[in-house]
Tab-separated table of C-alpha atoms in Angstrom:
chain	number	residue	atom	x	y	z
A	1	MET	CA	130.403	84.539	186.941
A	2	SER	CA	129.508	83.130	183.743
A	3	ASP	CA	131.796	81.278	181.511
A	4	ILE	CA	128.885	80.808	179.265
A	5	GLU	CA	130.041	80.606	175.688
A	6	LEU	CA	127.890	82.956	173.716
A	7	ASN	CA	126.732	81.870	170.307
A	8	LYS	CA	126.965	84.079	167.300
A	9	ARG	CA	123.445	85.411	167.589
A	10	GLN	CA	123.974	86.305	171.239
A	11	GLU	CA	127.173	88.137	170.361
A	12	THR	CA	125.247	90.075	167.716
A	13	ILE	CA	122.525	90.964	170.232
A	14	LEU	CA	125.175	92.193	172.669
A	15	GLN	CA	126.615	94.359	169.936
A	16	ILE	CA	123.196	95.809	169.083
A	17	VAL	CA	122.400	96.621	172.699
A	18	LYS	CA	125.856	98.043	173.244
A	19	GLU	CA	125.325	100.490	170.380
A	20	ASN	CA	121.614	101.215	170.728
A	21	GLY	CA	120.651	100.532	174.343
A	22	PRO	CA	118.333	101.038	176.017
A	23	ILE	CA	116.466	99.103	173.375
A	24	THR	CA	113.344	96.945	173.562
A	25	GLY	CA	113.300	93.262	172.732
A	26	GLU	CA	111.081	93.994	169.789
A	27	ASN	CA	113.478	96.503	168.324
A	28	ILE	CA	116.300	94.021	168.670
A	29	ALA	CA	114.168	91.409	166.928
A	30	ASP	CA	113.385	93.847	164.139
A	31	GLN	CA	117.043	94.552	163.518
A	32	LEU	CA	117.729	90.849	163.250
A	33	HIS	CA	114.640	90.120	161.153
A	34	LEU	CA	113.548	87.595	163.734
A	35	THR	CA	110.528	87.270	165.970
A	36	ARG	CA	110.573	88.320	169.599
A	37	ALA	CA	109.778	84.689	170.534
A	38	THR	CA	112.827	83.398	168.727
A	39	LEU	CA	115.044	85.768	170.649
A	40	ARG	CA	113.540	85.006	174.044
A	41	PRO	CA	116.053	82.277	175.035
A	42	ASP	CA	118.995	84.409	173.935
A	43	LEU	CA	117.789	87.444	175.830
A	44	ALA	CA	117.110	85.301	178.890
A	45	ILE	CA	120.640	83.931	178.793
A	46	LEU	CA	122.224	87.337	178.285
A	47	THR	CA	120.207	88.801	181.135
A	48	MET	CA	120.702	85.975	183.595
A	49	SER	CA	124.385	85.791	182.923
A	50	GLY	CA	124.787	89.477	183.651
A	51	TYR	CA	125.707	90.790	180.207
A	52	LEU	CA	122.443	92.668	179.836
A	53	GLU	CA	120.051	94.268	182.239
A	54	ALA	CA	116.346	94.547	181.475
A	55	ARG	CA	114.200	97.382	182.780
A	56	PRO	CA	110.426	97.238	182.403
A	57	ARG	CA	109.071	99.706	179.864
A	58	VAL	CA	112.569	100.873	178.985
A	59	GLY	CA	114.373	97.957	177.443
A	60	TYR	CA	117.738	96.248	177.559
A	61	PHE	CA	120.980	97.851	178.727
A	62	TYR	CA	124.490	96.635	178.201
A	63	THR	CA	126.001	96.210	181.670
A	64	GLY	CA	129.553	96.372	180.431
A	65	LYS	CA	130.265	93.171	182.291
A	66	THR	CA	131.984	90.598	180.211
A	67	GLY	CA	132.912	87.065	180.901
A	68	ASN	CA	133.891	86.610	184.480
A	69	GLN	CA	133.233	90.158	185.524
A	70	LEU	CA	130.735	89.111	188.151
A	71	LEU	CA	133.080	86.632	189.771
A	72	SER	CA	135.545	89.437	189.869
A	73	ASP	CA	132.914	91.733	191.423
A	74	LYS	CA	132.294	89.200	194.152
A	75	LEU	CA	135.969	88.612	194.835
A	76	LYS	CA	136.393	92.348	195.200
A	77	LYS	CA	133.725	92.396	197.889
A	78	LEU	CA	135.389	89.873	200.186
A	79	GLN	CA	136.210	91.574	203.467
A	80	VAL	CA	139.059	91.253	205.908
A	81	LYS	CA	136.830	90.242	208.818
A	82	GLU	CA	135.823	86.991	207.121
A	83	PHE	CA	139.344	85.675	206.636
A	84	GLN	CA	141.575	86.974	209.423
A	85	SER	CA	143.942	85.191	211.797
A	86	ILE	CA	144.732	85.821	215.454
A	87	PRO	CA	147.439	88.442	216.027
A	88	VAL	CA	150.529	87.794	218.124
A	89	VAL	CA	151.762	90.846	219.991
A	90	VAL	CA	154.811	91.667	222.090
A	91	ASN	CA	155.491	94.632	224.323
A	92	GLU	CA	157.819	97.308	222.993
A	93	ASN	CA	160.253	96.710	225.850
A	94	VAL	CA	160.970	93.032	225.230
A	95	SER	CA	164.337	92.091	223.796
A	96	VAL	CA	164.964	91.037	220.217
A	97	TYR	CA	165.937	87.634	221.570
A	98	ASP	CA	162.596	87.239	223.341
A	99	ALA	CA	160.744	88.384	220.221
A	100	ILE	CA	162.497	85.703	218.170
A	101	VAL	CA	161.580	83.093	220.772
A	102	THR	CA	157.942	84.297	220.699
A	103	MET	CA	157.943	84.075	216.923
A	104	PHE	CA	159.034	80.441	217.096
A	105	LEU	CA	156.690	79.532	219.936
A	106	GLU	CA	153.677	81.073	218.218
A	107	ASP	CA	154.856	79.976	214.787
A	108	VAL	CA	154.060	83.230	213.018
A	109	GLY	CA	156.051	85.265	210.511
A	110	THR	CA	155.131	88.689	211.892
A	111	LEU	CA	154.819	90.120	215.405
A	112	PHE	CA	152.969	93.304	216.281
A	113	VAL	CA	154.532	95.522	218.910
A	114	VAL	CA	152.297	97.349	221.384
A	115	ASP	CA	152.831	99.890	224.135
A	116	LYS	CA	151.624	99.661	227.745
A	117	ASP	CA	148.121	100.702	226.637
A	118	SER	CA	148.028	97.892	224.072
A	119	ILE	CA	148.290	100.388	221.234
A	120	LEU	CA	150.134	99.397	218.061
A	121	VAL	CA	153.573	101.007	217.893
A	122	GLY	CA	155.521	98.667	215.628
A	123	VAL	CA	155.796	95.598	213.432
A	124	LEU	CA	158.522	92.950	213.443
A	125	SER	CA	158.998	90.656	210.471
A	126	ARG	CA	161.283	87.641	210.280
A	127	LYS	CA	163.383	89.768	207.998
A	128	ASP	CA	163.745	92.510	210.664
A	129	LEU	CA	164.756	89.958	213.265
A	130	LEU	CA	167.166	88.223	210.913
A	131	ARG	CA	168.804	91.553	210.051
A	132	ALA	CA	169.253	92.317	213.748
A	133	SER	CA	170.607	88.875	214.467
A	134	ILE	CA	173.565	89.197	212.108
A	135	GLY	CA	174.585	92.424	213.793
A	136	LYS	CA	177.295	92.487	216.402
A	137	GLN	CA	175.069	93.292	219.355
A	138	GLU	CA	173.821	90.945	222.051
A	139	LEU	CA	170.199	90.109	221.055
A	140	ALA	CA	169.078	89.795	224.659
A	141	SER	CA	170.088	93.392	225.355
A	142	ILE	CA	168.426	95.201	222.422
A	143	PRO	CA	164.749	96.120	222.890
A	144	VAL	CA	162.552	95.488	219.862
A	145	ASN	CA	161.615	99.141	219.563
A	146	ILE	CA	165.129	99.802	218.233
A	147	ILE	CA	164.697	97.550	215.217
A	148	MET	CA	160.959	97.455	214.543
A	149	THR	CA	159.138	99.198	211.712
A	150	ARG	CA	157.266	101.962	213.507
A	151	MET	CA	154.270	104.222	213.008
A	152	PRO	CA	153.573	105.975	210.692
A	153	ASN	CA	155.371	103.535	208.379
A	154	ILE	CA	153.059	100.662	209.251
A	155	THR	CA	150.381	99.657	206.770
A	156	VAL	CA	147.242	98.666	208.669
A	157	CYS	CA	143.790	97.499	207.664
A	158	ARG	CA	140.367	97.351	209.275
A	159	ASN	CA	137.653	94.704	209.481
A	160	GLU	CA	135.569	96.206	206.698
A	161	ASP	CA	138.463	96.623	204.277
A	162	PHE	CA	138.519	94.542	201.145
A	163	ILE	CA	140.699	91.477	200.866
A	164	MET	CA	141.854	92.554	197.438
A	165	ASP	CA	143.162	95.855	198.776
A	166	VAL	CA	145.080	93.950	201.423
A	167	ALA	CA	146.459	91.580	198.769
A	168	LYS	CA	147.604	94.586	196.796
A	169	SER	CA	149.321	96.125	199.855
A	170	LEU	CA	151.084	92.855	200.666
A	171	ILE	CA	152.440	92.600	197.123
A	172	GLU	CA	153.324	96.255	196.593
A	173	LYS	CA	154.967	96.741	199.968
A	174	GLN	CA	156.583	93.301	199.858
A	175	ILE	CA	155.413	92.322	203.307
A	176	ASP	CA	153.934	89.098	204.635
A	177	ALA	CA	151.214	90.396	206.957
A	178	LEU	CA	149.106	93.396	207.897
A	179	PRO	CA	147.741	94.112	211.357
A	180	ILE	CA	143.973	94.489	211.504
A	181	ILE	CA	143.201	97.364	213.810
A	182	ARG	CA	140.354	99.142	215.542
A	183	ASP	CA	140.537	102.893	215.982
A	184	THR	CA	140.495	104.082	219.589
A	185	ASP	CA	141.093	107.426	221.283
A	186	LYS	CA	144.636	106.409	222.116
A	187	GLY	CA	145.518	104.963	218.718
A	188	PHE	CA	145.232	101.658	216.875
A	189	GLU	CA	144.238	98.591	218.839
A	190	VAL	CA	145.331	95.344	217.141
A	191	THR	CA	142.439	92.924	216.640
A	192	GLY	CA	143.766	90.524	214.023
A	193	ARG	CA	146.322	89.763	211.377
A	194	ILE	CA	146.016	88.936	207.720
A	195	THR	CA	148.791	87.315	205.740
A	196	LYS	CA	149.813	85.748	202.462
A	197	THR	CA	148.885	82.464	204.109
A	198	ASN	CA	145.295	83.721	204.411
A	199	MET	CA	145.434	84.695	200.727
A	200	THR	CA	146.647	81.208	199.785
A	201	LYS	CA	143.797	79.692	201.794
A	202	ILE	CA	141.249	81.937	200.064
A	203	LEU	CA	142.573	80.748	196.702
A	204	MET	CA	142.213	77.124	197.835
A	205	ARG	CA	138.684	77.737	199.048
A	206	LEU	CA	137.773	79.267	195.697
A	207	ALA	CA	139.000	76.124	193.982
A	208	GLU	CA	137.028	74.033	196.472
A	209	ASN	CA	133.952	76.084	195.688
A	210	ASP	CA	133.772	77.092	199.285
A	211	ILE	CA	133.474	80.880	199.034
A	212	ILE	CA	131.659	82.191	196.008
B	1	MET	CA	131.597	79.801	186.052
B	2	SER	CA	128.112	80.712	186.352
B	3	ASP	CA	126.653	82.490	189.218
B	4	ILE	CA	123.421	82.414	187.397
B	5	GLU	CA	120.594	82.448	189.868
B	6	LEU	CA	118.250	79.693	188.874
B	7	ASN	CA	114.555	80.386	189.023
B	8	LYS	CA	112.137	77.971	190.582
B	9	ARG	CA	111.236	76.238	187.347
B	10	GLN	CA	114.906	75.729	186.495
B	11	GLU	CA	115.512	74.237	189.918
B	12	THR	CA	112.601	71.874	189.331
B	13	ILE	CA	114.003	70.866	185.955
B	14	LEU	CA	117.388	70.188	187.522
B	15	GLN	CA	115.676	67.977	190.092
B	16	ILE	CA	113.767	66.063	187.411
B	17	VAL	CA	116.900	65.462	185.345
B	18	LYS	CA	118.871	64.520	188.436
B	19	GLU	CA	116.336	61.815	189.244
B	20	ASN	CA	115.363	60.668	185.764
B	21	GLY	CA	118.224	61.530	183.423
B	22	PRO	CA	118.958	60.881	180.679
B	23	ILE	CA	115.605	62.346	179.815
B	24	THR	CA	114.332	64.129	176.699
B	25	GLY	CA	113.111	67.708	176.687
B	26	GLU	CA	109.666	66.445	175.843
B	27	ASN	CA	109.532	64.145	178.815
B	28	ILE	CA	110.607	66.980	181.079
B	29	ALA	CA	107.894	69.185	179.584
B	30	ASP	CA	105.324	66.422	180.136
B	31	GLN	CA	106.219	66.125	183.787
B	32	LEU	CA	105.782	69.870	184.216
B	33	HIS	CA	102.600	70.034	182.138
B	34	LEU	CA	104.263	72.615	179.914
B	35	THR	CA	105.163	72.725	176.250
B	36	ARG	CA	108.645	71.989	174.969
B	37	ALA	CA	108.744	75.550	173.582
B	38	THR	CA	108.074	77.063	176.979
B	39	LEU	CA	110.971	75.144	178.455
B	40	ARG	CA	113.430	75.981	175.727
B	41	PRO	CA	114.968	79.058	177.410
B	42	ASP	CA	115.310	77.217	180.712
B	43	LEU	CA	116.956	74.216	179.119
B	44	ALA	CA	119.254	76.479	177.144
B	45	ILE	CA	120.316	78.263	180.316
B	46	LEU	CA	120.846	75.055	182.243
B	47	THR	CA	122.895	73.586	179.431
B	48	MET	CA	124.975	76.644	178.710
B	49	SER	CA	125.732	77.219	182.335
B	50	GLY	CA	127.006	73.685	182.721
B	51	TYR	CA	124.344	72.229	184.995
B	52	LEU	CA	123.010	69.936	182.303
B	53	GLU	CA	124.502	68.255	179.310
B	54	ALA	CA	122.468	67.486	176.228
B	55	ARG	CA	123.216	64.527	173.975
B	56	PRO	CA	121.449	64.175	170.632
B	57	ARG	CA	118.899	61.384	170.576
B	58	VAL	CA	119.515	60.557	174.230
B	59	GLY	CA	118.428	63.570	176.226
B	60	TYR	CA	119.586	65.666	179.150
B	61	PHE	CA	122.048	64.544	181.793
B	62	TYR	CA	122.721	66.160	185.133
B	63	THR	CA	126.429	67.010	185.158
B	64	GLY	CA	126.644	67.149	188.921
B	65	LYS	CA	128.173	70.580	188.591
B	66	THR	CA	126.545	73.170	190.742
B	67	GLY	CA	127.019	76.872	190.976
B	68	ASN	CA	130.641	77.765	190.532
B	69	GLN	CA	131.806	74.265	189.843
B	70	LEU	CA	133.216	75.197	186.485
B	71	LEU	CA	135.206	78.116	187.872
B	72	SER	CA	136.533	75.673	190.377
B	73	ASP	CA	137.370	73.217	187.589
B	74	LYS	CA	139.366	75.885	185.807
B	75	LEU	CA	141.191	77.001	188.931
B	76	LYS	CA	142.142	73.393	189.535
B	77	LYS	CA	143.744	73.235	186.105
B	78	LEU	CA	146.127	76.166	186.595
B	79	GLN	CA	149.681	74.883	186.351
B	80	VAL	CA	152.894	75.785	188.112
B	81	LYS	CA	154.696	76.771	184.916
B	82	GLU	CA	152.339	79.693	184.301
B	83	PHE	CA	152.949	81.402	187.639
B	84	GLN	CA	156.472	80.665	188.820
B	85	SER	CA	159.259	82.941	190.025
B	86	ILE	CA	163.005	82.742	189.510
B	87	PRO	CA	164.817	80.554	192.062
B	88	VAL	CA	167.736	81.781	194.147
B	89	VAL	CA	170.279	79.075	194.906
B	90	VAL	CA	173.389	78.846	197.078
B	91	ASN	CA	176.101	76.222	197.161
B	92	GLU	CA	175.995	73.758	200.052
B	93	ASN	CA	179.397	74.910	201.254
B	94	VAL	CA	178.600	78.585	201.811
B	95	SER	CA	178.307	79.819	205.375
B	96	VAL	CA	175.050	80.617	207.140
B	97	TYR	CA	176.217	84.229	207.255
B	98	ASP	CA	176.655	84.334	203.477
B	99	ALA	CA	173.270	82.684	202.967
B	100	ILE	CA	171.609	85.392	205.079
B	101	VAL	CA	173.378	88.083	203.059
B	102	THR	CA	172.241	86.414	199.817
B	103	MET	CA	168.677	86.296	201.130
B	104	PHE	CA	168.755	90.044	201.754
B	105	LEU	CA	170.469	90.900	198.487
B	106	GLU	CA	168.042	88.825	196.447
B	107	ASP	CA	165.111	89.757	198.646
B	108	VAL	CA	163.621	86.291	198.828
B	109	GLY	CA	162.231	84.306	201.739
B	110	THR	CA	163.621	80.926	200.704
B	111	LEU	CA	166.970	79.787	199.298
B	112	PHE	CA	167.562	76.488	197.572
B	113	VAL	CA	170.837	74.719	198.284
B	114	VAL	CA	172.607	72.862	195.491
B	115	ASP	CA	175.691	70.654	195.244
B	116	LYS	CA	178.622	71.055	192.821
B	117	ASP	CA	176.525	69.467	190.043
B	118	SER	CA	173.719	72.023	190.611
B	119	ILE	CA	171.501	69.325	192.067
B	120	LEU	CA	169.036	70.265	194.828
B	121	VAL	CA	170.267	69.097	198.224
B	122	GLY	CA	168.530	71.455	200.657
B	123	VAL	CA	166.186	74.320	201.408
B	124	LEU	CA	166.805	77.294	203.702
B	125	SER	CA	163.897	79.344	204.987
B	126	ARG	CA	164.113	82.615	206.910
B	127	LYS	CA	162.977	80.567	209.860
B	128	ASP	CA	165.926	78.156	209.498
B	129	LEU	CA	168.371	81.042	209.294
B	130	LEU	CA	166.792	82.850	212.222
B	131	ARG	CA	166.977	79.701	214.335
B	132	ALA	CA	170.656	79.327	213.511
B	133	SER	CA	171.347	82.964	214.226
B	134	ILE	CA	170.206	82.814	217.835
B	135	GLY	CA	172.543	79.883	218.491
B	136	LYS	CA	175.896	80.414	220.097
B	137	GLN	CA	177.976	79.614	217.033
B	138	GLU	CA	179.749	81.986	214.715
B	139	LEU	CA	177.505	82.275	211.628
B	140	ALA	CA	180.426	82.764	209.267
B	141	SER	CA	181.895	79.407	210.274
B	142	ILE	CA	178.830	77.147	209.928
B	143	PRO	CA	178.119	75.808	206.428
B	144	VAL	CA	174.466	75.880	205.416
B	145	ASN	CA	174.348	72.132	204.959
B	146	ILE	CA	174.399	71.800	208.762
B	147	ILE	CA	171.153	73.702	209.223
B	148	MET	CA	169.230	73.253	205.978
B	149	THR	CA	166.203	71.059	205.441
B	150	ARG	CA	167.583	68.235	203.319
B	151	MET	CA	166.396	65.584	200.908
B	152	PRO	CA	164.225	63.536	201.241
B	153	ASN	CA	162.390	65.993	203.510
B	154	ILE	CA	162.019	68.625	200.789
B	155	THR	CA	158.669	69.021	199.099
B	156	VAL	CA	159.208	69.761	195.416
B	157	CYS	CA	156.948	70.365	192.465
B	158	ARG	CA	157.264	70.237	188.698
B	159	ASN	CA	156.193	72.533	185.849
B	160	GLU	CA	153.085	70.523	185.033
B	161	ASP	CA	151.872	70.266	188.646
B	162	PHE	CA	148.701	72.044	189.602
B	163	ILE	CA	148.800	75.341	191.449
B	164	MET	CA	146.141	74.115	193.848
B	165	ASP	CA	148.266	71.133	194.873
B	166	VAL	CA	151.144	73.510	195.552
B	167	ALA	CA	148.833	75.785	197.567
B	168	LYS	CA	147.776	72.773	199.611
B	169	SER	CA	151.406	71.761	200.255
B	170	LEU	CA	152.356	75.289	201.318
B	171	ILE	CA	149.478	75.391	203.814
B	172	GLU	CA	149.758	71.859	205.147
B	173	LYS	CA	153.525	71.884	205.529
B	174	GLN	CA	153.545	75.481	206.749
B	175	ILE	CA	156.220	76.612	204.337
B	176	ASP	CA	156.522	79.727	202.205
B	177	ALA	CA	157.913	78.300	198.982
B	178	LEU	CA	158.459	75.147	196.959
B	179	PRO	CA	161.301	74.563	194.515
B	180	ILE	CA	160.204	73.724	190.984
B	181	ILE	CA	162.454	70.994	189.714
B	182	ARG	CA	163.322	69.024	186.601
B	183	ASP	CA	164.279	65.381	186.970
B	184	THR	CA	167.767	64.498	185.748
B	185	ASP	CA	169.963	61.433	186.010
B	186	LYS	CA	171.830	62.960	188.911
B	187	GLY	CA	168.769	64.219	190.815
B	188	PHE	CA	166.571	67.290	190.910
B	189	GLU	CA	167.658	70.378	189.011
B	190	VAL	CA	166.024	73.564	190.331
B	191	THR	CA	164.249	75.541	187.594
B	192	GLY	CA	161.956	77.835	189.554
B	193	ARG	CA	160.267	78.685	192.806
B	194	ILE	CA	156.655	79.125	193.736
B	195	THR	CA	155.562	80.911	196.881
B	196	LYS	CA	152.648	82.309	198.866
B	197	THR	CA	153.441	85.584	197.099
B	198	ASN	CA	152.658	83.908	193.771
B	199	MET	CA	149.397	82.624	195.302
B	200	THR	CA	148.473	86.135	196.448
B	201	LYS	CA	149.168	87.441	192.953
B	202	ILE	CA	146.985	84.754	191.399
B	203	LEU	CA	144.151	85.790	193.714
B	204	MET	CA	144.608	89.418	192.644
B	205	ARG	CA	144.618	88.483	188.992
B	206	LEU	CA	141.383	86.547	189.462
B	207	ALA	CA	139.792	89.655	190.922
B	208	GLU	CA	141.164	91.683	188.015
B	209	ASN	CA	139.646	89.194	185.611
B	210	ASP	CA	143.067	88.481	184.272
B	211	ILE	CA	143.214	84.696	184.422
B	212	ILE	CA	139.974	82.863	183.951
């Protein structure tokens, strides 16, 4: 939202409404020693661009939204379900070697580990697998549940969660992907994955004018 | 830029200017059977929000920019130098084992490989190291230059390059990071790195209203 450059008079109006709102257009005009008609374009611009809100019979309010606040508002409303990828899961009993092979075959950076009921029990990152692979053990003989990150240390998200909260989790926890889950009686069922790659694509789509 | 919702009259004006521009305010008013004064707020909004451009003594032009075009324009101008991270480099003679240890110590997903003159000769991703680690060879005895991605197959970028071009490279080439380089007589000197983590942070900063 609105990179409109405000002129001096519009800035003054904003200031007046900020200090005196709610205030009618006529009162604003009075303070500026101008006619209501002269101010009409300025008030229209300030209202349409989201700086001010107008309520009939009450007057103008300052919304507190400056500059690109509304773009920001919209970005904050983007939800996980619109931007997710397909999850790749492995069973908790497969070997580390097989997990690495799956990771290459599916070309993903994170695997989700599930139990026999398809319930999320762990997460395997490339980093986890790399750490295991420099150990002394035979990779084909270690099951992934020995090395995986397990519940309750897994950060998950749900379809309705906000993209920006996921972005924050990815950065703060220094991970590449979150599982998207659905709550069931038995636990979390994995329905998707969301990654820094998805975030990069969202950024590209913003630049291509394809989202907001 | 400008999520202003245009009203019907503004849409009509846009259409008129699109088809007849450059066109004066008076001619637009004539076509709509309205006075110039009535149109003034609409024309001000359309001009300030970037849909139209006004040139003295010529009239209004349609800029071809719709909706969030100007946000998009600004995003497209973000440059690598504003958002880069510090690069982690290893010498081409170190072993794969040592490279993996460096990756863990520095907590990065990509290492850049340099020769004795500090010139970029290769890139090592977690994926490269993981692939090597499931081979039969002793990791401590293989030098990284056997397994690294080497010039000229390395995608690089420079300080002045656009973030969006880097984002596109990361997605299209399915890599996590690009080296930022400076051209020297001997070759590319690595000065930074830019990753999907940086892209995720840019997205967060947009939502926090911290960039544009």
